Rosetta silent file (secondary structure, phi, psi, omega in degrees, C-alpha in Angstrom):
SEQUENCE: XXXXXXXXXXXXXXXXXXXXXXXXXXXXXXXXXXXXXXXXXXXXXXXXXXXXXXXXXXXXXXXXXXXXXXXXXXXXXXXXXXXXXXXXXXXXXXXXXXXXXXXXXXXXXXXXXXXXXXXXXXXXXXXXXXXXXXXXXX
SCORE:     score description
SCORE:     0.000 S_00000001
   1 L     0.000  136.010  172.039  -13.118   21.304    8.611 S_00000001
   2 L   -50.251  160.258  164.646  -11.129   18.155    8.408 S_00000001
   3 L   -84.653  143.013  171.067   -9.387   16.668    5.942 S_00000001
   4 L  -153.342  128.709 -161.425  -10.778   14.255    3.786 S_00000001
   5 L   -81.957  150.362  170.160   -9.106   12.539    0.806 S_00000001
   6 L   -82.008  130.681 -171.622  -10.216   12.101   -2.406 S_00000001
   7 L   -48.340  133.582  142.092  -11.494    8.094   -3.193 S_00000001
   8 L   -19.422  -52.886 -174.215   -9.200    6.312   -5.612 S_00000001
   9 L   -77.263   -0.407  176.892  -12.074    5.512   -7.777 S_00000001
  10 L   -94.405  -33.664 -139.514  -12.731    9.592   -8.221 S_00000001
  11 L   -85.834  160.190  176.120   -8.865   10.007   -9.165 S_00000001
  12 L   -81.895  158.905 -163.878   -8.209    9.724  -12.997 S_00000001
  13 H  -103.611   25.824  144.318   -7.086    6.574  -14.157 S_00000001
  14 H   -88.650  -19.515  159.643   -3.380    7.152  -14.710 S_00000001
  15 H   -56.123  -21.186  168.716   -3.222    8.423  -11.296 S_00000001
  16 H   -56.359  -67.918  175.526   -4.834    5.177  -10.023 S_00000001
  17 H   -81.827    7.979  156.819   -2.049    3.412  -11.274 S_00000001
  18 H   -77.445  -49.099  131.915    0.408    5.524  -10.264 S_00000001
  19 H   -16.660  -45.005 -171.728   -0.833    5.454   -6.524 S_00000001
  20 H  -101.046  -25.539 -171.576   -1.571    1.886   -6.915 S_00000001
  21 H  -132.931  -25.924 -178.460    1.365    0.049   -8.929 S_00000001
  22 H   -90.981  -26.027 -168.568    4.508    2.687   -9.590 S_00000001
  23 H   -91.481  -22.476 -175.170    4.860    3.989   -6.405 S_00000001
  24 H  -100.802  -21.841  152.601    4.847    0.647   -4.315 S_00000001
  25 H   -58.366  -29.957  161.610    7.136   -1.172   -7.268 S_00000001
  26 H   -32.940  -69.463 -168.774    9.044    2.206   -6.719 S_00000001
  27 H   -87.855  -24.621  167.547    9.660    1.945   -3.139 S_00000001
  28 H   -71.685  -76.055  167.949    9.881   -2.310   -3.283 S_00000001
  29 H   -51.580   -3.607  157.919   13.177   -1.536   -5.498 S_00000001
  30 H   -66.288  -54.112  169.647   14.321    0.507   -3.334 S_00000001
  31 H   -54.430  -71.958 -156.125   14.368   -1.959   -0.537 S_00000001
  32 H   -42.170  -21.942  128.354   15.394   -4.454   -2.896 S_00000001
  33 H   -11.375  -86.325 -174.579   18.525   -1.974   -2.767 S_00000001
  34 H   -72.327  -33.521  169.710   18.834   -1.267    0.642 S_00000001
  35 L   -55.732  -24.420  176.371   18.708   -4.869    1.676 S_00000001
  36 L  -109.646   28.271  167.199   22.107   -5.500    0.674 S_00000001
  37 L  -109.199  -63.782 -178.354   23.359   -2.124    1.904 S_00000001
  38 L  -162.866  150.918 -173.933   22.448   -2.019    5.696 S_00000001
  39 H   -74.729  -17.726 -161.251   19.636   -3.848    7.706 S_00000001
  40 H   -73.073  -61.847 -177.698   18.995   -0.255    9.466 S_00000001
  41 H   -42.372  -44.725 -157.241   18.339    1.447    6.403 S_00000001
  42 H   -87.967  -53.087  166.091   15.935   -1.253    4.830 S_00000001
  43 H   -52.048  -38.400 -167.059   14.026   -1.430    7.643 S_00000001
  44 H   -77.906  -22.590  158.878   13.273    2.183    8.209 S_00000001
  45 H   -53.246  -42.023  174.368   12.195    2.240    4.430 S_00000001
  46 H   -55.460  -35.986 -152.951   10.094   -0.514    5.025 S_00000001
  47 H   -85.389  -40.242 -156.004    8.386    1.310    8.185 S_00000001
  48 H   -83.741    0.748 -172.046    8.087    4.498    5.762 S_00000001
  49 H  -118.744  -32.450  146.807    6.279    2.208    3.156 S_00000001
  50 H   -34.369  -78.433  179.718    4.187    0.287    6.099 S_00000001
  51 H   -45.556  -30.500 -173.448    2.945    4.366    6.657 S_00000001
  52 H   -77.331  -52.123 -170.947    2.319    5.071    3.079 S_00000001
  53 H   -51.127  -35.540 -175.252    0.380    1.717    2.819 S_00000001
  54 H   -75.090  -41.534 -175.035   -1.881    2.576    5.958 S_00000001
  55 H   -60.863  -35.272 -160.098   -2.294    6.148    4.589 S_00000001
  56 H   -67.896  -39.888  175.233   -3.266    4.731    0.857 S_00000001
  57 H   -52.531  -28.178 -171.642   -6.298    2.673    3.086 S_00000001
  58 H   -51.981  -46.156 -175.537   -7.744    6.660    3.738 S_00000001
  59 L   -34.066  -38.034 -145.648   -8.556    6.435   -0.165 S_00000001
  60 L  -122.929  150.320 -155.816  -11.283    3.864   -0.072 S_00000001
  61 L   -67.514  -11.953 -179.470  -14.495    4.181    1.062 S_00000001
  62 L  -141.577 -168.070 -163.748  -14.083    1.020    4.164 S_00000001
  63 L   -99.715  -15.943  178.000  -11.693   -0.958    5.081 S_00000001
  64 H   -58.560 -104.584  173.237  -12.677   -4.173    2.473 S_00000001
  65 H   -30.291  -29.647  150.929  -11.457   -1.469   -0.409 S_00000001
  66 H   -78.009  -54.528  166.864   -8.262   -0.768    1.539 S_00000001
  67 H   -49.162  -27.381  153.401   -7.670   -4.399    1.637 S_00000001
  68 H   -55.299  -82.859 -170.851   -7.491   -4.439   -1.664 S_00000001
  69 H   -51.011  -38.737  170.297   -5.678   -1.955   -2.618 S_00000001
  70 H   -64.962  -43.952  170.607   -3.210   -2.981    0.355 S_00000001
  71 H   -48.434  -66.060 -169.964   -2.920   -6.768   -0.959 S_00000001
  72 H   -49.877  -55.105 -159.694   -1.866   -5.528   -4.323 S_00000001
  73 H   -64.452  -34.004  171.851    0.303   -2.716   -3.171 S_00000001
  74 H   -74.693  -25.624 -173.586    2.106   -5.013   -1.089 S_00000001
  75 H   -86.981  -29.288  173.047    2.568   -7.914   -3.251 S_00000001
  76 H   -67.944  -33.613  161.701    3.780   -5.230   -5.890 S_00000001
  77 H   -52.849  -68.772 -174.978    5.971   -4.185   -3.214 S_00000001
  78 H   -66.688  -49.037 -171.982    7.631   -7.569   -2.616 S_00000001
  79 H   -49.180  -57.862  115.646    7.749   -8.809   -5.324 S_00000001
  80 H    21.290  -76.218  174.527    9.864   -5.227   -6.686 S_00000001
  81 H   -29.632  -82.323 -146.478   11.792   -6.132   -3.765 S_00000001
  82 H   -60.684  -61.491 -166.016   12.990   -9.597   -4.685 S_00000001
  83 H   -43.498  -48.915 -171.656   13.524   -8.503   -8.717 S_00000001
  84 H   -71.103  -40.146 -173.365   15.740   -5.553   -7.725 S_00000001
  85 H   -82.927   -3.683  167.744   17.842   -7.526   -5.180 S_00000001
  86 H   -87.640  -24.848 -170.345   18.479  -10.082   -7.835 S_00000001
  87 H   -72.315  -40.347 -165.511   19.331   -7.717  -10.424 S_00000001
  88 H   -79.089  -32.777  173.333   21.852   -5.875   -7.837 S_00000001
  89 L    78.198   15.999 -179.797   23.174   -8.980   -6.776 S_00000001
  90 L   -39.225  177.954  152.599   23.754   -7.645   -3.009 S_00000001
  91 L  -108.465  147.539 -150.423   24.378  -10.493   -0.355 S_00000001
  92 L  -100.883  147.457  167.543   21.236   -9.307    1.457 S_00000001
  93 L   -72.915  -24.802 -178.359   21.740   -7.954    5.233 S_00000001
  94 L  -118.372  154.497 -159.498   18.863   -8.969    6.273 S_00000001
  95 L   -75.114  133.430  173.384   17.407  -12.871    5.973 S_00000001
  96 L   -79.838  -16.679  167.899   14.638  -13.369    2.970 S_00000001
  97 L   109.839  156.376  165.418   14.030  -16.419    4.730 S_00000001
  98 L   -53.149  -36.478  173.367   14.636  -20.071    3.213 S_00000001
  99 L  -117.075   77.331  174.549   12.040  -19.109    0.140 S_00000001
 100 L   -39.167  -28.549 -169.785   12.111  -15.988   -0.829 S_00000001
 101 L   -64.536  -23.956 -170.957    9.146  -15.648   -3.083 S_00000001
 102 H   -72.432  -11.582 -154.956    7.379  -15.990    0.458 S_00000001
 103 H   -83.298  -27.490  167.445    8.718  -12.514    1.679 S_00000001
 104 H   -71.801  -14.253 -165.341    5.747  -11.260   -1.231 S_00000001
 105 H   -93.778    1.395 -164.320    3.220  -12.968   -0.299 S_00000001
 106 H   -93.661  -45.536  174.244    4.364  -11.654    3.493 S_00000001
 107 H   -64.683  -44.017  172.938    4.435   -8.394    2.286 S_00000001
 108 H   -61.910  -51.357 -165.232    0.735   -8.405    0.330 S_00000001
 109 H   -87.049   24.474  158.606   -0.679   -9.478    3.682 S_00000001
 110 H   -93.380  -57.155 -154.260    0.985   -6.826    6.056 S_00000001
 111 H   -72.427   18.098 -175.527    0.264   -4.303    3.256 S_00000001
 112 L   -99.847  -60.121 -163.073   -3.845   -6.091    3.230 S_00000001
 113 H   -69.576  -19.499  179.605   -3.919   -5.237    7.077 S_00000001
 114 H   -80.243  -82.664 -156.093   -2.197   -1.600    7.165 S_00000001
 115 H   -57.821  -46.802  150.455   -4.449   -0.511    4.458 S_00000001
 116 H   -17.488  -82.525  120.890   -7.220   -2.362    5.553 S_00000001
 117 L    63.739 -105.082  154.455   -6.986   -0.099    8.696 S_00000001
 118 L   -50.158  -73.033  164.686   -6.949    2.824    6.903 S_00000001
 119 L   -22.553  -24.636 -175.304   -9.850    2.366    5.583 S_00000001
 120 L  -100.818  -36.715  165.565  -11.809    1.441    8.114 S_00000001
 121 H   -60.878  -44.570 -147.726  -10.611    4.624    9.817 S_00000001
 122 H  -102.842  -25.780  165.744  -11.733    6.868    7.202 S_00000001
 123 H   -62.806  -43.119  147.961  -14.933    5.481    6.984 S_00000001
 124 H   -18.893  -69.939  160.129  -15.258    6.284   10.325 S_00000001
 125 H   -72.605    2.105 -169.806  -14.696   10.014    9.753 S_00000001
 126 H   -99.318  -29.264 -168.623  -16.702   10.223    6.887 S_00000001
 127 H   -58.243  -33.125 -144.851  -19.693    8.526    9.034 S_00000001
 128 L   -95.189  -20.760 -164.147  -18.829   10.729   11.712 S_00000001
 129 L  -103.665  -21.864  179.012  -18.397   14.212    9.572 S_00000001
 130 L    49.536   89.984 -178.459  -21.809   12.462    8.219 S_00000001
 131 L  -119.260  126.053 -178.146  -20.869   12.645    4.674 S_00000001
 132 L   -57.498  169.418  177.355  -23.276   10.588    2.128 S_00000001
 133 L  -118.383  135.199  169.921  -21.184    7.819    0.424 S_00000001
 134 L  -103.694  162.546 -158.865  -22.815    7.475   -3.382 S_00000001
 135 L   -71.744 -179.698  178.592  -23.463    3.722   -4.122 S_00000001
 136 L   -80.949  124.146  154.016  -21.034    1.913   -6.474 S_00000001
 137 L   -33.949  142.210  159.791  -21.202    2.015  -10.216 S_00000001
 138 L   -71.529    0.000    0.000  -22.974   -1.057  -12.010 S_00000001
């Protein structure tokens, strides 16, 4: 039988915010790190945080509920970013751009479209595996 992940909203709700807010501020200071170390290195963290974000869309029951959860994750992400590389004081290897603050809001909406994605994928398989969905709490 396939795999199929358990929904966010079933998870308890310090794992919800550990999934949803520690691990992508987690992985946003890291880059915020790695940007002033080498451009190779920041990037391949990024691409490994791009995968986590697309996986984290599996969670939710469509892709609307990944988009969520991707906007946030990402914007937690840049934002992380930016905070860490000011704290570290790197010269950054890679460009942040004339405004930096933009690189979060750049960041929410890649991680809104990876997760997004997911979501839409998994929905897919659940339709397809024909698994009921139960409606949404009032």
């Amino acid at each position: 039988m396939p795999y199929v992940p358990v929904l966010l909203r079933d998870r308890p709700r310090y794992l919800q915010i550990i999934l949803g807010g520690v691990i992508p501020a987690i992985f946003g200071a890291v880059a915020g790190i790695l940007i002033g170390v080498s451009a190779g290195a920041y990037y391949a963290w990024g691409g490994l945080a791009a995968i986590g974000g697309f996986i984290a869309g599996f969670e939710h029951r469509d892709g609307w509920g990944g988009a969520d959860r991707g906007f946030f994750g990402g914007l937690i992400y840049g934002i992380a970013l930016l905070v860490t590389h000011a704290i570290v004081g790197t010269h950054a290897k890679v460009s942040l751009g004339s405004f930096p603050p933009l690189l979060a809001v750049l960041t929410a909406i890649i991680g809104m479209f990876l997760s997004a994605a997911g979501g839409r994928i998994s929905r897919a398989q659940r339709e397809r595996l024909g698994l009921q969905e139960r409606p949404e709490p009032d």
